[in-house]
XYZ file of C-alpha atoms in Angstrom:
347
model
C 0.000 0.000 0.000
C 1.349 3.438 -0.945
C 1.217 6.064 1.809
C 2.591 9.517 2.522
C 4.897 10.174 5.445
C 7.004 12.990 6.880
C 10.649 12.362 7.736
C 13.323 14.460 9.406
C 15.119 16.087 6.487
C 17.811 17.978 8.417
C 18.701 19.051 11.939
C 18.592 22.754 12.859
C 21.601 22.334 15.154
C 21.491 22.686 18.911
C 21.335 26.485 18.722
C 19.373 26.749 15.484
C 15.770 27.773 14.975
C 13.630 25.018 13.389
C 12.137 25.690 9.961
C 9.615 23.833 7.844
C 12.409 22.598 5.563
C 13.783 20.467 8.406
C 10.990 18.064 7.444
C 10.294 16.312 4.151
C 7.110 14.761 2.739
C 7.651 11.576 0.766
C 5.841 8.526 -0.515
C 6.467 5.152 1.054
C 4.827 1.736 1.277
C 3.431 -0.439 4.036
C 2.557 -4.151 3.840
C -0.837 -5.078 2.425
C -1.399 -7.608 5.206
C -1.772 -7.178 8.950
C -0.111 -9.737 11.234
C -1.562 -11.191 14.427
C -1.703 -8.545 17.182
C -1.459 -5.668 14.723
C -3.936 -3.117 13.390
C -3.965 -0.899 10.328
C -4.954 2.627 11.233
C -5.757 5.742 9.241
C -4.374 8.891 10.796
C -6.881 11.596 11.665
C -4.939 14.076 13.821
C -1.300 14.666 14.742
C 0.056 16.887 17.491
C 3.088 19.157 17.278
C 4.582 20.190 20.598
C 7.525 22.196 21.966
C 9.270 19.126 23.449
C 9.789 17.864 19.891
C 12.471 20.511 19.417
C 14.735 18.359 21.613
C 14.090 15.344 19.384
C 15.533 17.219 16.410
C 18.983 17.061 18.026
C 21.244 14.013 17.851
C 21.297 14.149 21.649
C 17.912 15.099 23.108
C 19.445 15.928 26.488
C 16.882 13.657 28.091
C 16.871 9.999 29.040
C 13.187 9.570 28.144
C 13.146 11.207 24.690
C 14.690 9.439 21.700
C 16.050 11.593 18.863
C 14.400 11.521 15.476
C 16.710 9.983 12.896
C 17.517 11.671 9.583
C 15.388 10.389 6.688
C 13.296 8.347 9.127
C 9.605 8.989 9.858
C 8.940 11.416 12.719
C 6.412 10.569 15.415
C 4.464 12.026 18.318
C 0.945 12.174 19.679
C -1.651 10.978 17.212
C -5.266 9.893 16.858
C -6.637 7.592 14.192
C -9.295 5.078 13.265
C -8.823 1.325 12.915
C -9.354 0.109 9.344
C -8.327 -3.523 9.875
C -7.576 -5.402 13.085
C -5.972 -8.647 14.158
C -5.869 -7.562 17.800
C -8.395 -9.055 20.217
C -9.334 -5.769 21.905
C -9.614 -3.536 18.841
C -12.138 -3.646 16.007
C -12.619 -1.870 12.709
C -14.022 1.593 13.358
C -12.468 2.013 16.819
C -10.767 5.331 17.511
C -7.296 4.974 19.041
C -4.360 7.087 20.182
C -0.668 6.737 20.896
C 2.120 8.994 22.164
C 4.408 7.574 19.423
C 2.174 7.817 16.353
C 4.141 7.931 13.079
C 3.685 11.000 10.937
C 2.106 9.155 8.018
C -1.322 8.837 6.458
C -1.787 5.123 7.193
C 0.223 2.854 9.496
C 0.381 -0.711 10.772
C 0.868 -0.630 14.541
C 1.067 -3.021 17.458
C -2.452 -3.004 18.904
C -1.177 -3.429 22.468
C 0.507 -0.019 22.257
C -2.714 1.803 21.375
C -5.313 3.244 23.707
C -8.976 3.007 22.687
C -10.848 6.305 22.849
C -14.437 7.167 23.777
C -15.433 10.167 21.596
C -18.423 10.986 23.807
C -16.075 11.957 26.645
C -14.976 15.008 24.631
C -18.284 15.705 22.880
C -16.921 14.134 19.705
C -13.839 16.387 19.443
C -11.291 13.605 18.911
C -8.385 16.052 18.622
C -8.957 17.008 22.275
C -7.368 13.673 23.199
C -4.090 15.189 21.973
C -4.564 18.340 24.033
C -6.991 19.191 26.785
C -7.940 15.540 27.421
C -4.506 14.183 26.572
C -0.894 14.613 27.602
C -1.184 18.431 27.506
C -4.127 18.553 29.898
C -2.503 15.914 32.100
C 0.651 17.998 32.302
C -1.314 21.049 33.421
C -3.528 19.218 35.915
C -0.913 16.935 37.460
C 1.689 19.692 37.480
C -0.623 21.871 39.535
C -1.707 19.041 41.830
C 1.746 17.549 42.372
C 3.967 20.640 42.408
C 1.680 23.664 42.862
C 0.440 23.019 46.415
C -2.804 24.863 45.679
C -5.154 25.044 48.671
C -8.810 25.992 48.376
C -9.541 29.125 50.396
C -5.895 30.139 50.778
C -6.327 33.122 48.433
C -3.340 32.132 46.313
C -2.228 34.000 43.205
C -1.009 31.991 40.207
C 1.016 33.356 37.308
C 1.301 31.403 34.051
C 3.942 32.171 31.417
C 3.365 31.034 27.859
C -0.232 31.389 28.947
C -1.809 31.334 25.487
C -0.070 28.107 24.524
C -1.491 24.597 24.638
C -0.497 23.889 28.227
C -0.566 27.405 29.636
C -4.102 28.173 28.494
C -5.303 25.075 30.353
C -3.081 25.577 33.398
C -4.561 28.964 34.244
C -8.099 27.611 34.075
C -7.189 24.510 36.088
C -5.437 26.652 38.696
C -8.713 28.478 39.196
C -10.720 25.233 39.314
C -8.300 23.806 41.877
C -8.665 26.813 44.166
C -6.483 29.782 43.171
C -8.284 33.063 43.777
C -6.319 35.089 41.217
C -4.763 33.985 37.925
C -2.544 36.191 35.752
C -1.188 35.131 32.367
C 1.821 36.292 30.361
C 1.645 36.100 26.560
C 3.165 37.749 23.484
C 0.339 39.647 21.759
C -2.630 41.792 22.719
C -4.923 39.295 20.962
C -3.664 36.431 23.111
C -4.019 38.491 26.279
C -7.574 39.394 25.300
C -8.513 35.730 24.724
C -7.068 34.716 28.092
C -9.224 37.229 29.933
C -12.417 37.154 27.852
C -12.620 33.419 27.063
C -10.518 31.569 29.600
C -11.269 33.366 32.822
C -7.842 34.802 33.624
C -8.115 37.878 35.858
C -5.506 39.712 33.825
C -2.853 39.126 31.178
C 0.462 40.828 30.434
C 1.867 41.325 26.944
C 5.557 40.809 27.707
C 6.517 42.634 24.505
C 4.972 45.827 25.864
C 6.225 47.570 28.985
C 8.067 46.253 32.001
C 6.895 42.780 33.061
C 8.094 43.107 36.658
C 6.299 46.432 37.103
C 3.068 45.060 35.643
C 3.292 41.998 37.898
C 3.648 44.208 40.968
C 0.489 46.033 39.931
C -1.541 42.939 39.004
C -0.331 40.722 41.861
C -0.405 43.133 44.834
C -0.038 40.272 47.333
C 2.808 38.599 45.472
C 2.870 35.303 43.582
C 2.238 31.975 45.315
C 2.269 29.574 42.346
C 4.153 30.037 39.082
C 3.410 27.720 36.150
C 6.600 28.165 34.146
C 6.455 27.329 30.441
C 9.197 29.625 29.157
C 12.142 30.260 31.490
C 14.572 33.083 30.723
C 14.015 36.754 31.541
C 10.256 36.385 32.000
C 10.718 33.745 34.684
C 13.343 35.882 36.416
C 10.783 38.704 36.592
C 8.095 36.411 38.027
C 10.406 34.809 40.582
C 11.356 38.267 41.847
C 7.670 38.731 42.814
C 7.196 35.353 44.497
C 6.304 34.973 48.146
C 8.033 33.050 50.916
C 7.468 29.266 50.612
C 5.903 29.602 47.161
C 6.110 27.094 44.336
C 7.318 26.966 40.732
C 5.794 24.303 38.478
C 8.636 23.693 36.065
C 6.694 22.609 32.989
C 8.810 23.866 30.078
C 11.527 26.301 29.096
C 10.679 27.085 25.491
C 12.861 30.209 25.450
C 15.852 27.935 26.014
C 15.075 25.092 23.589
C 17.199 26.503 20.757
C 20.181 26.979 23.078
C 22.823 24.481 24.118
C 22.097 24.560 27.849
C 21.207 21.835 30.369
C 17.597 21.207 31.343
C 16.322 22.665 33.511
C 18.600 25.611 32.758
C 20.296 27.154 35.797
C 18.903 30.415 37.155
C 21.002 33.598 37.079
C 22.807 34.172 40.427
C 20.480 36.983 41.580
C 17.362 34.947 40.792
C 18.796 31.824 42.391
C 19.520 33.847 45.533
C 15.862 34.933 45.715
C 14.717 31.351 45.209
C 16.847 30.061 48.057
C 16.167 32.927 50.473
C 12.408 32.636 50.001
C 12.422 28.827 50.033
C 10.753 28.659 46.610
C 10.435 25.100 45.317
C 11.613 24.575 41.713
C 11.630 20.874 40.945
C 11.682 19.256 37.549
C 8.213 17.978 36.647
C 7.702 15.072 34.251
C 4.118 13.986 33.699
C 5.222 10.492 32.664
C 6.185 9.868 36.297
C 2.518 10.099 37.297
C 0.880 7.756 34.813
C -0.744 5.832 37.675
C -3.025 8.866 37.968
C -3.685 9.152 34.234
C -7.101 7.522 33.994
C -8.723 9.438 36.860
C -7.128 12.691 35.697
C -8.341 12.296 32.096
C -11.860 11.660 33.358
C -11.638 14.844 35.440
C -10.482 16.844 32.418
C -13.276 15.387 30.270
C -15.848 16.234 32.923
C -14.688 19.855 33.014
C -14.822 20.002 29.201
C -18.361 18.591 29.133
C -19.473 21.047 31.829
C -17.962 23.980 29.945
C -15.596 24.737 32.827
C -12.488 24.094 30.709
C -12.383 26.118 27.503
C -10.328 24.650 24.678
C -8.667 26.532 21.822
C -6.974 24.748 18.928
C -5.053 25.944 15.904
C -5.759 23.355 13.221
C -3.628 23.031 10.081
C -4.942 20.857 7.253
C -2.773 18.279 5.528
C 0.295 16.206 6.343
C 2.327 18.283 3.869
C 1.948 21.294 6.178
C 3.167 19.696 9.407
C 6.653 21.225 9.086
C 5.178 24.710 8.712
C 2.868 24.011 11.669
C 5.868 23.012 13.777
C 7.760 26.163 12.805
C 4.746 28.348 13.629
C 4.268 26.649 17.002
C 7.936 27.129 17.933
C 7.649 30.812 16.993
C 4.692 31.223 19.359
C 2.260 32.089 16.619
C -0.708 30.094 17.875
C -3.373 30.245 20.548
C -3.947 26.922 22.246
C -2.974 23.518 20.927
C -1.374 23.072 17.494
C -3.087 20.224 15.639
C -2.580 18.871 12.128
C -5.676 17.326 10.558
C -4.981 14.548 8.064
C -7.468 14.127 5.239
C -8.175 10.695 3.817
């Protein structure tokens, strides 16, 4: 069977900025027959995410992320439908997902590595299983629950950087649902800031490209910052940490401002910022959602319930066609989207 797939065409280099041309669309073939235990699936949706930048390097800098190989098919979160099955628990027509879905139109996969989906849980929005009801939502929810130390009634203030992104836009809403009394986002355009406040229930949002972030934080967080959901690192995080209270908590989710730089993860703080962190006893521990997979099922059900009740608003930027996945990745890395970046694959 002839299919289309996307392979890694070139590496941007550890300090390089990814471009669409780092990926290449090509034709390939898969067997016409499915072996015992396997299924043939048609791809419906693929996810592009910031962590994938690390997979473009020969050394990902992480023991749990394997690098993509040159001229080999890329992979990541995906959702598809079963077209043929020789696996006992999966039937034709079932919707399935995997964290290691190949970037190709049709694939033959080991059925035991796929998770069956229930579309009704997300009101039929299957792509949500790659975002708000998937690894992105889990990262936001479990990050807050495991590292945020949010207490209902404690009148805590949360700040979220990268707040208009896939994880940040959920984290601010979940922080409120978990008990924070004030939530402030930091984003890169007036449009994003407006969406955060008008659609997603943030109390306020700061455009970091306009004015002094530290000054605006002092104004918008008059009682300091108790919980910081950090998606970006760098100068923005230094400004937030300077406003944090004694015994407060940083949820170290991502450091997208550092992903195109050859630095360790998590990157060390500047001496002045590190001094504040230590003097104020601010926790800053690496958070990896994969360490909490024993809580996955209950957490996904919680996320789905909030989605069904309208308590968790979801924004997606959907790009059509496998041929455009490289451009979608470049746009996502440049911060050009609101919410989750999804690529929809037509039959």
